Coordinates of C-alpha atoms and ligand atoms in Angstrom, one line a residue:
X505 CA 0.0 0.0 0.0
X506 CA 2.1 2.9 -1.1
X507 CA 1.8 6.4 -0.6
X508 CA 3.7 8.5 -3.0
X509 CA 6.5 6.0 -3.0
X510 CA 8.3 5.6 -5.9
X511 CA 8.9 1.9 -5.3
X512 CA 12.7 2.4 -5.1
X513 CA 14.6 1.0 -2.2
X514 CA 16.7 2.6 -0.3
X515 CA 17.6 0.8 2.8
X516 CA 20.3 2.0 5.3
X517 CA 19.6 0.5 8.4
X518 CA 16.4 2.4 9.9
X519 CA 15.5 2.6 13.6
X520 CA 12.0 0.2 14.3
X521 CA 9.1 1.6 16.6
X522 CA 6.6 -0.9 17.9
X523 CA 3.7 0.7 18.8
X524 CA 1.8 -1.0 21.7
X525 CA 3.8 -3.0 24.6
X526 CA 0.9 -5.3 24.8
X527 CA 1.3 -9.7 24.1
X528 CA 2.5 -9.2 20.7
X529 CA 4.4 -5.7 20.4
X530 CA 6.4 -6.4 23.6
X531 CA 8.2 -10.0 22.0
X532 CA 7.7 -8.0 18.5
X533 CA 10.1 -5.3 19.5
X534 CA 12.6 -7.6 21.7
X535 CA 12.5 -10.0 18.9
X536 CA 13.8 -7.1 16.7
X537 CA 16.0 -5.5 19.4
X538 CA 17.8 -9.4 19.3
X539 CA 18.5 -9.3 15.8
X540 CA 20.0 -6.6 16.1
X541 CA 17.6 -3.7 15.0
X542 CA 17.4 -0.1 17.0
X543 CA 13.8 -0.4 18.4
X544 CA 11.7 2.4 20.7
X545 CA 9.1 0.2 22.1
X546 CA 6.3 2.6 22.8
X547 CA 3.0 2.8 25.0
X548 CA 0.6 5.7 25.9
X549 CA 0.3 4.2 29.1
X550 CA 3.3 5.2 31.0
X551 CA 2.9 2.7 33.6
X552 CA 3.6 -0.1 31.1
X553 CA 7.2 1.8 30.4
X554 CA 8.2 2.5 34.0
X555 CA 7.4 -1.9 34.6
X556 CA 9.2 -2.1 31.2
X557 CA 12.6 0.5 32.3
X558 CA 12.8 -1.7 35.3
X559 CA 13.3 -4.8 33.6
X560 CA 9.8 -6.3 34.1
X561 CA 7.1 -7.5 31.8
X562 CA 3.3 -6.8 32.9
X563 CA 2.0 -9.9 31.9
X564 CA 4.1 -13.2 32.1
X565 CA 5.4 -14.6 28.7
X566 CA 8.4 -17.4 29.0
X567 CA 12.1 -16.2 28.5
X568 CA 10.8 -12.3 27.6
X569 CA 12.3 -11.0 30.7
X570 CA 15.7 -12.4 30.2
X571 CA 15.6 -10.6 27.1
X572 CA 14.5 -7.1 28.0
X573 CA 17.1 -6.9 30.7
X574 CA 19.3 -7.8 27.8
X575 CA 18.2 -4.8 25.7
X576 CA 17.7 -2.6 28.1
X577 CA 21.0 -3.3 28.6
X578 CA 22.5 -3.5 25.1
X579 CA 20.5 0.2 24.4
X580 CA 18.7 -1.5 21.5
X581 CA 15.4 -1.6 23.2
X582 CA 14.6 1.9 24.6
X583 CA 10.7 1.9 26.0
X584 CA 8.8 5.7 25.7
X585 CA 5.8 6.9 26.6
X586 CA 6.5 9.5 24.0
X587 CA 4.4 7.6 21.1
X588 CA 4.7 11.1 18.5
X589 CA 8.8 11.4 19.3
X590 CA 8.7 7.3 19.0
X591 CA 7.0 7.8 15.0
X592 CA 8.9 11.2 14.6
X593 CA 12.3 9.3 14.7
X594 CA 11.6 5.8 13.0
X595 CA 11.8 4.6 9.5
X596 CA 10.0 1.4 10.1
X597 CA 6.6 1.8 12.5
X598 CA 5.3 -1.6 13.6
X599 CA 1.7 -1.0 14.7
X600 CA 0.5 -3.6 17.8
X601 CA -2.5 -1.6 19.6
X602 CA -5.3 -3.5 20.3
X603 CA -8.3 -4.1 18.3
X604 CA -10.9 -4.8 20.8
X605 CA -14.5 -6.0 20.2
X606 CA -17.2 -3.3 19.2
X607 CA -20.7 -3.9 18.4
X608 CA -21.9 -6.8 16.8
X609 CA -19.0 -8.9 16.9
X610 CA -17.1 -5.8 14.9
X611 CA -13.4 -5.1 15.2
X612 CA -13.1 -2.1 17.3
X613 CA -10.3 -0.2 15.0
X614 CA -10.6 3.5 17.1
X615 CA -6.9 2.8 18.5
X616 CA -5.7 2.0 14.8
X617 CA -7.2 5.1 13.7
X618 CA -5.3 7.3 16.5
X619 CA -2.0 5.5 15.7
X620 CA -2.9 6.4 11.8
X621 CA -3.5 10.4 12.6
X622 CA -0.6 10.0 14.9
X623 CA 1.6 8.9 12.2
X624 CA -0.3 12.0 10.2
X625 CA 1.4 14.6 12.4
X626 CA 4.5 13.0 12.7
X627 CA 5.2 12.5 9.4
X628 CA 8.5 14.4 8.4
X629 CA 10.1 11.2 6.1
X630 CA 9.8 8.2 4.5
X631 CA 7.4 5.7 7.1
X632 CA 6.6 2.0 6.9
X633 CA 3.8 1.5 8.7
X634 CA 3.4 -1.9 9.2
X635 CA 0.1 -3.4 10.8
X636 CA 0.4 -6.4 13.0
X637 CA -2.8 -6.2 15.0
X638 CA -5.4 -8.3 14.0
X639 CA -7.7 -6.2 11.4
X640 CA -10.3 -7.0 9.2
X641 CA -9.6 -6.9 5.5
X642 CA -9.0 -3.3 3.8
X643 CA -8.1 -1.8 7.0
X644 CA -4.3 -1.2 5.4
X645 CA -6.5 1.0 2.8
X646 CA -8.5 2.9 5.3
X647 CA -4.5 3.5 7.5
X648 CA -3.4 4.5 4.4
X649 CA -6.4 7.3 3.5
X650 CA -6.3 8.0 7.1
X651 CA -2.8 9.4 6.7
X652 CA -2.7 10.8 3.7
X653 CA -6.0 12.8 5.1
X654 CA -4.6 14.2 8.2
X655 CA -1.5 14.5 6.8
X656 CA -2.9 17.2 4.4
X657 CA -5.0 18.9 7.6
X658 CA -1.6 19.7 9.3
X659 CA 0.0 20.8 6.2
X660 CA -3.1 23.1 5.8
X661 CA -3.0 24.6 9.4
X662 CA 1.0 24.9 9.3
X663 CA 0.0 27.3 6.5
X664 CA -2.3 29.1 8.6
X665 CA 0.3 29.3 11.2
X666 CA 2.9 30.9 9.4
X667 CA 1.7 34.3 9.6
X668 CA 2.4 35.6 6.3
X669 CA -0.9 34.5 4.6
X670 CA 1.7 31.8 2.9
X671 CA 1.6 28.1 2.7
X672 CA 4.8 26.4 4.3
X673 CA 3.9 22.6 2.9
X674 CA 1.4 22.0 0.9
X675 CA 0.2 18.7 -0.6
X676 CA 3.2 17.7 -2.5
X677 CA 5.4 17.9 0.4
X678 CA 4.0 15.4 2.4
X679 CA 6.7 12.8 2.4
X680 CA 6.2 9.5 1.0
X681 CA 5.5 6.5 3.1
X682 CA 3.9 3.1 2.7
X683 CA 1.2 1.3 4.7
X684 CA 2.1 -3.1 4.8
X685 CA 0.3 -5.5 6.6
X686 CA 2.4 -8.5 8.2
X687 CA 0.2 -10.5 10.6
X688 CA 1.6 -12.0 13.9
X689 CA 1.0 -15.3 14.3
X690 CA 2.8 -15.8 17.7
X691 CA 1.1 -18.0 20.8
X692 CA 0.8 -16.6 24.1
X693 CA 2.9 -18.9 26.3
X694 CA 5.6 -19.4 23.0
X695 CA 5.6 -16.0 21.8
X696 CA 9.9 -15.5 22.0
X697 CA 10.0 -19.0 20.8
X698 CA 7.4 -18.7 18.1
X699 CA 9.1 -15.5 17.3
X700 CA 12.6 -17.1 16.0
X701 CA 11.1 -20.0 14.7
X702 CA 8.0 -18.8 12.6
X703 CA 7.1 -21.7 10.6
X704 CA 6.2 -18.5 7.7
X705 CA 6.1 -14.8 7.4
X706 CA 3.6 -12.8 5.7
X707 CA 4.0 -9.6 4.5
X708 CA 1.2 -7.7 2.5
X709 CA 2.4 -4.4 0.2
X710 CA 2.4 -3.3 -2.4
X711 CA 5.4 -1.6 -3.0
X712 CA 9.2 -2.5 -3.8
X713 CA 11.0 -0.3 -0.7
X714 CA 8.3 -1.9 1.1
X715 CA 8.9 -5.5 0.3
X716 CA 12.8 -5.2 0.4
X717 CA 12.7 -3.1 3.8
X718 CA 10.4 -6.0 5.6
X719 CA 12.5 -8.7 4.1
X720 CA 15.7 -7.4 5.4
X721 CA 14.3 -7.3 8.8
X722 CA 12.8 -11.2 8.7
X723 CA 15.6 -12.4 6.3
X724 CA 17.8 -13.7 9.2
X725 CA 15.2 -15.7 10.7
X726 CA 15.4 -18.0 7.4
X727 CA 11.9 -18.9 6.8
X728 CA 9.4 -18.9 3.9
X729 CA 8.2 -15.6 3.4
X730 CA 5.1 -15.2 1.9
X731 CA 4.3 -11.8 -0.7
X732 CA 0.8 -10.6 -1.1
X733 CA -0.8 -7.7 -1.2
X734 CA -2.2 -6.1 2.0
X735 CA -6.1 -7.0 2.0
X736 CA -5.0 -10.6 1.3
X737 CA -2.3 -10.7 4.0
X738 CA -4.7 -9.4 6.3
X739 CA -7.1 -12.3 5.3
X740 CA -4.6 -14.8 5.9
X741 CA -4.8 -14.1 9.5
X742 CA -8.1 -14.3 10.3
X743 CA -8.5 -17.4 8.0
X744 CA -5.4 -18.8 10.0
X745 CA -7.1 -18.2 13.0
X746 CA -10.8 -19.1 12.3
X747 CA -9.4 -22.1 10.7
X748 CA -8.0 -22.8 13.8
X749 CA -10.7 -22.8 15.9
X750 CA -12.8 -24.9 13.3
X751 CA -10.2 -27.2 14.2
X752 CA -11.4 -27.2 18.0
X753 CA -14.8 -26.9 17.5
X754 CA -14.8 -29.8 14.9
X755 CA -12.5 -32.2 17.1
X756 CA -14.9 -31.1 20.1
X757 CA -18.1 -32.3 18.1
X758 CA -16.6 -35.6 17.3
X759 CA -15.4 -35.8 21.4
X760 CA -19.2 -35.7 22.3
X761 CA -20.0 -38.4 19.4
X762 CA -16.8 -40.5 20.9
X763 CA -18.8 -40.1 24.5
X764 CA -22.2 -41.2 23.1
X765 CA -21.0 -44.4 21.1
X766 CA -18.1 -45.1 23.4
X767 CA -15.0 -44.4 21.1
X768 CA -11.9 -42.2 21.9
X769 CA -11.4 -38.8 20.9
X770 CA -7.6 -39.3 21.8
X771 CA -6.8 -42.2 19.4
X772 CA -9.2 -40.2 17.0
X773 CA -7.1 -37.6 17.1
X774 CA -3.8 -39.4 16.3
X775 CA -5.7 -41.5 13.7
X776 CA -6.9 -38.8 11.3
X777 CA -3.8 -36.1 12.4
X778 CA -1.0 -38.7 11.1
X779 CA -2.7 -38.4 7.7
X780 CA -0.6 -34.8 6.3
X781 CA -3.4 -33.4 4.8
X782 CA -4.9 -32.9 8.9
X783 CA -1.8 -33.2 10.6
X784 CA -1.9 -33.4 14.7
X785 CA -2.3 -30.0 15.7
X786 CA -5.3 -28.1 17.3
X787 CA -7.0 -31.3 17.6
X788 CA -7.0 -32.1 21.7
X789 CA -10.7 -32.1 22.7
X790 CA -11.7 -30.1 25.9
X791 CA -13.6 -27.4 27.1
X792 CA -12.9 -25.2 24.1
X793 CA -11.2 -22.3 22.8
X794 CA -10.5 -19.1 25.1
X795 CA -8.3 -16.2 25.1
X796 CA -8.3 -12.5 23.4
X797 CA -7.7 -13.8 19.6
X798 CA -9.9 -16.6 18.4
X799 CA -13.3 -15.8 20.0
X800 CA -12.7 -12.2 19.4
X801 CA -11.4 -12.7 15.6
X802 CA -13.8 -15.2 14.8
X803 CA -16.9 -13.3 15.4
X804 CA -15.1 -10.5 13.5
X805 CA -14.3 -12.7 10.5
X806 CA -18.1 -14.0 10.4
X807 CA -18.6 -10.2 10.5
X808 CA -16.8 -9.4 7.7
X809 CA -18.0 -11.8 5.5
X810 CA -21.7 -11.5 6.2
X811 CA -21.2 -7.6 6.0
X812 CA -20.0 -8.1 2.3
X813 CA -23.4 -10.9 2.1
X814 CA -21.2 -13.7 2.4
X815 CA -22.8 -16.8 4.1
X816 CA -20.6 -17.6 7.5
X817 CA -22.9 -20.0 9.0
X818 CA -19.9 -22.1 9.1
X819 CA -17.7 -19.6 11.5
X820 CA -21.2 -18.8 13.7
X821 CA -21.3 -23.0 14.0
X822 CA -17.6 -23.0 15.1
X823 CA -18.0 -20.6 17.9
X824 CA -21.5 -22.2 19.0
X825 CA -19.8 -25.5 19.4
X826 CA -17.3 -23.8 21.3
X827 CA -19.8 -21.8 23.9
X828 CA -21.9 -25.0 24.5
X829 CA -18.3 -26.6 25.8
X830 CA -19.0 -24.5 29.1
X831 CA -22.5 -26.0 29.7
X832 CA -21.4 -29.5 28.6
X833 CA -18.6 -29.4 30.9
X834 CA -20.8 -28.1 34.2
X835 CA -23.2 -31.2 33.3
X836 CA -20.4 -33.5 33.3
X837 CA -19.6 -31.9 36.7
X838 CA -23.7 -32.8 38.0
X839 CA -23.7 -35.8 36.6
X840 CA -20.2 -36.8 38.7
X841 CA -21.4 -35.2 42.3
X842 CA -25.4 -34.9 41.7
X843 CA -26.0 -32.6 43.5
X844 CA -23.6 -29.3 43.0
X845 CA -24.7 -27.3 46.0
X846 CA -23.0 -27.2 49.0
X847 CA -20.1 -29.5 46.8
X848 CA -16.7 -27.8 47.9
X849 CA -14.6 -28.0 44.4
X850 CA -10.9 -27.4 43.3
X851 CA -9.7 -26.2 40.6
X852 CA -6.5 -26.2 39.0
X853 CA -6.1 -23.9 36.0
X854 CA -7.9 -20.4 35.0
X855 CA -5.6 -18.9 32.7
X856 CA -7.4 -19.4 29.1
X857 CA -4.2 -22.0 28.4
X858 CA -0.9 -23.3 29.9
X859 CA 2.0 -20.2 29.9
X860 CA 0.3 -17.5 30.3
X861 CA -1.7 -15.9 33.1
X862 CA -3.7 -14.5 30.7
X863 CA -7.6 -15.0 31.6
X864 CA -9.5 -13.0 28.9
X865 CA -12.2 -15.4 27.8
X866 CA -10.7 -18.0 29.4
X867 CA -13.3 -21.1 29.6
X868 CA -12.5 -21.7 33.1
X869 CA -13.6 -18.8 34.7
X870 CA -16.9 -19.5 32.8
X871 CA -17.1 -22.7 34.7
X872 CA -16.2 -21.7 37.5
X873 CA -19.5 -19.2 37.5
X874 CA -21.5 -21.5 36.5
X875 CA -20.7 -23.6 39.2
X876 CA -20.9 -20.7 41.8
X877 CA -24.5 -20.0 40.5
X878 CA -25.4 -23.3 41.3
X879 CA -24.4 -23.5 44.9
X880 CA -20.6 -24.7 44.7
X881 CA -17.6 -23.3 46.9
X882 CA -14.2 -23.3 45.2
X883 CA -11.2 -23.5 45.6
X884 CA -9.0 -22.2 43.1
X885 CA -5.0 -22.5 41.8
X886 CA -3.4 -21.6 38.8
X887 CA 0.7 -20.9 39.0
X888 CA 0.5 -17.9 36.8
X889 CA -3.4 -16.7 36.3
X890 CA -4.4 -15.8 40.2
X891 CA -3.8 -12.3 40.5
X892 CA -5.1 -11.4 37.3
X893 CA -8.4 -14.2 38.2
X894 CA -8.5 -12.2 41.6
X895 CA -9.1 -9.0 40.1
X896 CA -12.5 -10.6 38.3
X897 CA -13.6 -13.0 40.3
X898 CA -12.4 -12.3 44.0
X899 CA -12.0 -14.3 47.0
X900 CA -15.3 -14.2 49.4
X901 CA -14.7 -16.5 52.6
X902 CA -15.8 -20.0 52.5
X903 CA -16.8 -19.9 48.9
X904 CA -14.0 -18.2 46.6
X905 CA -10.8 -19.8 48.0
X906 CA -7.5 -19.0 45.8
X907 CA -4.7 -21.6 46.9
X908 CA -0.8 -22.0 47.0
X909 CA -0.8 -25.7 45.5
X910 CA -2.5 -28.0 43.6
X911 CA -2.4 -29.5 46.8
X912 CA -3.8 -27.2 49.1
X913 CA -7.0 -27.0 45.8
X914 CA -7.7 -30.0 46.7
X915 CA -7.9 -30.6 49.6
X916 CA -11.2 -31.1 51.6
X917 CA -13.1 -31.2 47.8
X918 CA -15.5 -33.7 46.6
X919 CA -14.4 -33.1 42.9
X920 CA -11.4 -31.7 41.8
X921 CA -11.6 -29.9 37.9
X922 CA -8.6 -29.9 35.4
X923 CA -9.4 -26.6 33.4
X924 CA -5.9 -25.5 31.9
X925 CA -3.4 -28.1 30.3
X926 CA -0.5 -26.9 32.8
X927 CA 2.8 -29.3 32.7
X928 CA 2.8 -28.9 36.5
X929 CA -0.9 -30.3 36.3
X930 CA 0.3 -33.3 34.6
X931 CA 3.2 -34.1 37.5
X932 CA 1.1 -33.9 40.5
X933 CA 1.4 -37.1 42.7
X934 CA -2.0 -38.3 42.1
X935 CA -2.3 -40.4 45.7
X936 CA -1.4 -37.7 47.6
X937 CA -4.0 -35.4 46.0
X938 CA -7.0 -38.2 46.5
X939 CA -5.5 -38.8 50.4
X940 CA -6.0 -34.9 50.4
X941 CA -10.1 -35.1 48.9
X942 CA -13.2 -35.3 50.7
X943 CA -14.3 -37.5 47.7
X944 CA -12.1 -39.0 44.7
X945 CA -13.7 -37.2 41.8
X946 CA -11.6 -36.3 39.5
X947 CA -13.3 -34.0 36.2
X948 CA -10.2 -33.3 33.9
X949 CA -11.4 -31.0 30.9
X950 CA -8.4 -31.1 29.1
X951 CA -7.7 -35.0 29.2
X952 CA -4.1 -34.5 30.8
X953 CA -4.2 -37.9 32.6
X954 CA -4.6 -41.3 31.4
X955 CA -7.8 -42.8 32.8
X956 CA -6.5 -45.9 33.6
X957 CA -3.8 -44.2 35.7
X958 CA -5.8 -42.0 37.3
X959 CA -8.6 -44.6 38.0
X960 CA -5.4 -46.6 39.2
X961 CA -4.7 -44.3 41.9
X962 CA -8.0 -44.2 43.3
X963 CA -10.1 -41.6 41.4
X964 CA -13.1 -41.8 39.9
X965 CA -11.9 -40.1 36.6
X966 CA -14.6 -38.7 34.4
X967 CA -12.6 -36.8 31.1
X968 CA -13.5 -35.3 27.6
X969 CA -14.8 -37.7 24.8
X970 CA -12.6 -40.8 26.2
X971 CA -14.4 -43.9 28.5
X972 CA -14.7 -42.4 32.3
X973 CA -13.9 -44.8 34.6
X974 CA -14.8 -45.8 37.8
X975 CA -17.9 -43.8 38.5
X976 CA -20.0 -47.3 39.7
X977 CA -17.8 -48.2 42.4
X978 CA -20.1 -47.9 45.5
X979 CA -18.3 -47.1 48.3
X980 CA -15.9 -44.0 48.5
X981 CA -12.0 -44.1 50.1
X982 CA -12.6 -42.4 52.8
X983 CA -15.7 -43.9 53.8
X984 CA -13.8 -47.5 53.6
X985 CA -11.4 -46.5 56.6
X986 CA -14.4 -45.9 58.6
X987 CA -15.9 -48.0 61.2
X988 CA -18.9 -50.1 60.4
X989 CA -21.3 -48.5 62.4
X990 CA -20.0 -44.8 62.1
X991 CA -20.9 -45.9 58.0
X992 CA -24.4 -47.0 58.6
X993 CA -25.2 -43.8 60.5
X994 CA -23.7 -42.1 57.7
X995 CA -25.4 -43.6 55.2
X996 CA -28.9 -42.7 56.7
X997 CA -28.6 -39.0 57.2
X998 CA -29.5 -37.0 54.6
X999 CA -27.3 -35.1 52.8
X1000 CA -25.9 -31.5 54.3
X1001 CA -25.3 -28.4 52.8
X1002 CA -22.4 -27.5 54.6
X1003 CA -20.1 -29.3 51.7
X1004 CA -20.3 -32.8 53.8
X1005 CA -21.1 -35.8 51.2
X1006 CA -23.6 -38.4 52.6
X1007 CA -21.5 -41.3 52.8
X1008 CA -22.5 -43.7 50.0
X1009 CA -22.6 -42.5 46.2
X1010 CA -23.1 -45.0 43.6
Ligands
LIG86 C1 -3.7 -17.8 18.6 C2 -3.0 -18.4 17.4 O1 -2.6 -19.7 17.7 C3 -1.8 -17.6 17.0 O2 -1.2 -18.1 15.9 C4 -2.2 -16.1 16.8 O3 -1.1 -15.3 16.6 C5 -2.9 -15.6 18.1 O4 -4.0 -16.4 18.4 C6 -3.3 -14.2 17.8 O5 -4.2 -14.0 17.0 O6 -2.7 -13.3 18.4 P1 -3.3 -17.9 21.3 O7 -4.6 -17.3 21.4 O8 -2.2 -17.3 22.0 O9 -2.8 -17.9 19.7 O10 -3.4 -19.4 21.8 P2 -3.6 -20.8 21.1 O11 -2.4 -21.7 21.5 O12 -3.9 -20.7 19.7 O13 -4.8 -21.4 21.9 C7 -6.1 -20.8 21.8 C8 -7.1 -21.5 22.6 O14 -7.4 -22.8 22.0 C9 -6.7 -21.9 24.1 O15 -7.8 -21.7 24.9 C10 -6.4 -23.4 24.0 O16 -6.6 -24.0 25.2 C11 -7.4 -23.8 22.9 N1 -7.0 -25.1 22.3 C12 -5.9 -25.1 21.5 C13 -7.8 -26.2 22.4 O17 -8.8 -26.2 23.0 N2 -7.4 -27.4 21.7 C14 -6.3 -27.4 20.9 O18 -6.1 -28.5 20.3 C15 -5.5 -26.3 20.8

């Protein structure tokens, strides 16, 4: 998308602003500062830079703050607050701002807009502006206008200002710059990683100093690079990611057929993702999709298309599967303890997936209200996702509980719920945690254990699309230690609210 430029290159080596310290500007600009690029990493919010000049990240992303102490360090990576002097004095501006959810499902593109007029008054050389928030198609063209527009508005008012009745700029001297598109397609939780090792980059433009200026910054990182135009790059990304999340939503489906007929979503899985033309990723069954990109970017994609009359009945579809995954999960919950009121329940895992402590959207905390609603106490651990869960949901004696361990979680509950696919999860000594439990339930979401394992050490393990096991055995752990006649008086009382179990469940 080129504005005035005359499609020559001319490449020195330019000084790179990322604008935005969010999930993907933040690795953006230390991935760039690591190979060896000048970068100002800017943010309107100056409580982001002062974490950011003292060597700290705001969110937690593996091995980024190694790296920011390295840059901070090396004088490569200089954060600012000063977003104008950030565009005023680089060549190359990488735009990361967020693009939020408006109405309807619609990307929310005012903070693109502001970063466009921004750009407008700042303009005083040759820019790349290169989007890598997730935008809807055409939005390059509408950056581009954007510029051009309020470019012209300050050249107009410098004129008024000059105090002789004269013009000092006029249209012609706006300098020339380009508007790209080159969509991110880093994970939270793998973003450094993902950044050296990008299995392809896009880059949308549709000018030569463009093209060559982008590919000498991704050139070291020796991987395919894809050329398009903008409005095609910027549909690659939202086709990546609603594809994506068909993939979910899809493999989800086939779990609940797997549960009704008595087949195994796992071996499923592995059957049809061996064959190339799946392949084995995106395909572990669960309680769905979460996070600030694929619910967000689907419902913006379906937008899209049915905005241009496009029939996206297959995107609405994907993300319906994927909401029902909350309700489906609670029932598997009933159907373990009958009764959820009065139930004390642990959880381990509310960050929307393992890494991160990101919670936007995250299915868990959906669960975890549901169950609330119904009566449930909780008692809740994640290792990164607390004090962000804390802030949303927060902890109210004898009902919201946040925990140290998986251990502590679980102890005293009559079910304990595996709702993020954290390593850690995976370890825990699965005795210890059923000696811990009022009751041996054991709901995993995310199908971390193997059933026979789990059943092995004493739970009754109820997972996602595989066989649960043990759920007939009639009398509970606990209840087996006990005397014969303490059981039988058990046994006849009535079930309390107070979060004791009566002491036979079949
Ligand atoms: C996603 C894409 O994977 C990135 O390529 C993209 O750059 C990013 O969105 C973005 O648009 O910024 P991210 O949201 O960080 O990345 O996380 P994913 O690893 O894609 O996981 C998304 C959700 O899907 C998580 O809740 C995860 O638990 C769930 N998931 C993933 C499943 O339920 N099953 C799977 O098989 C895989």
């Amino acid at each position: 998308m080129s504005g005035r430029s005359n499609g020559k290159a001319s490449i020195g080596k330019p000084k790179i602003a990322v604008l935005g310290m969010g999930h993907v500007g933040l690795p953006t600009a230390l991935g760039m500062a690591e190979l060896g690029w000048e970068v100002l990493g800017a943010d309107s919010n100056p409580k982001t830079i002062a974490v950011l000049k003292e060597g700290r990240s705001w969110f937690y992303e593996p091995d980024l703050e190694p790296l920011l102490k390295k840059h901070l360090d090396s004088g490569l990576f200089i954060p600012t607050d000063d977003v104008d002097g950030a565009i005023a004095s680089a060549t190359v501006l990488f735009v990361c701002v967020g693009t939020p959810q408006g109405d309807d499902g619609k990307a929310d593109l005012a903070q693109i807009e502001n970063i466009a007029r921004t750009v407008a008054r700042n303009l005083n050389g040759y820019k790349l502006i290169v989007e890598k928030s997730t935008v809807p198609a055409i939005t390059a063209q509408w950056v581009k206008k954007t510029i051009a527009r309020y470019a012209e508005v300050e050249n107009r008012s410098a004129g008024k200002g000059s105090g002789n009745g004269k013009k000092v700029r006029d249209n012609h001297a706006i300098p020339e710059f380009d508007v790209a598109s080159n969509p991110e397609f880093l994970q939270e939780g793998k973003a450094v990683e993902n950044f050296f090792h990008p299995d392809r980059i896009v880059i949308g433009v549709d000018s030569e100093r463009a093209q060559k200026l982008l590919e000498s910054i991704y050139r070291p990182l020796n991987c395919p690079i894809v050329v398009t135009n903008p409005t095609t790059s910027e549909l690659i990304k939202h086709t990546a990611n609603a594809f994506l999340s068909a993939k979910i939503s899809f493999i989800n489906m086939v779990s609940d057929i797997c549960e009704a007929v008595g087949a195994d979503v796992v071996n499923v899985a592995r059957g049809i993702g061996l064959d190339p033309r799946i392949g084995m990723g995106f395909l572990s069954a669960g309680i769905g999709f979460g996070g600030y990109c694929f619910p967000k970017d689907l419902r913006a994609f379906a937008h899209l298309g049915e905005e241009h009359g496009v029939d996206c009945a297959l995107l609405r579809e994907v993300e319906r599967i994927n909401t029902r995954r909350i309700e489906r999960f609670i029932k598997k919950v009933r159907k373990a303890l009958w009764v959820v009121q009065g139930k004390t329940i642990g959880v381990l895992g509310l960050a929307f997936k393992p890494l991160t402590d990101d919670i936007r959207e995250a299915p868990a905390l959906k669960i975890i209200e549901g169950l609330l609603r119904e009566g449930a106490s909780v008692r809740l651990y994640d290792p990164e996702g607390m004090p962000n869960a804390q802030r949303v949901l927060p902890e109210k004696p004898g009902r919201v509980t946040y925990c140290h361990s998986s251990y502590e979680a679980a102890t005293g509950a009559h079910a304990l719920l595996i709702l993020t696919e954290w390593a850690e999860f995976k370890e825990i000594d699965l005795p210890k945690v059923r000696g811990l439990m009022e009751v041996p339930v054991l709901v995993d979401g995310r199908n971390i254990y193997n059933p026979a394992e789990a059943h092995r050490a004493g739970f009754e393990y109820h997972c996602m699309g595989r066989e649960s096991m043990g759920h007939h055995f009639p009398i509970l752990a606990r209840e087996k230690q006990a005397p014969r006649r303490k059981r039988a008086v058990a046994a006849a009382k009535p079930a309390k609210a107070n979060g004791k179990l009566p002491a036979v469940v079949s």
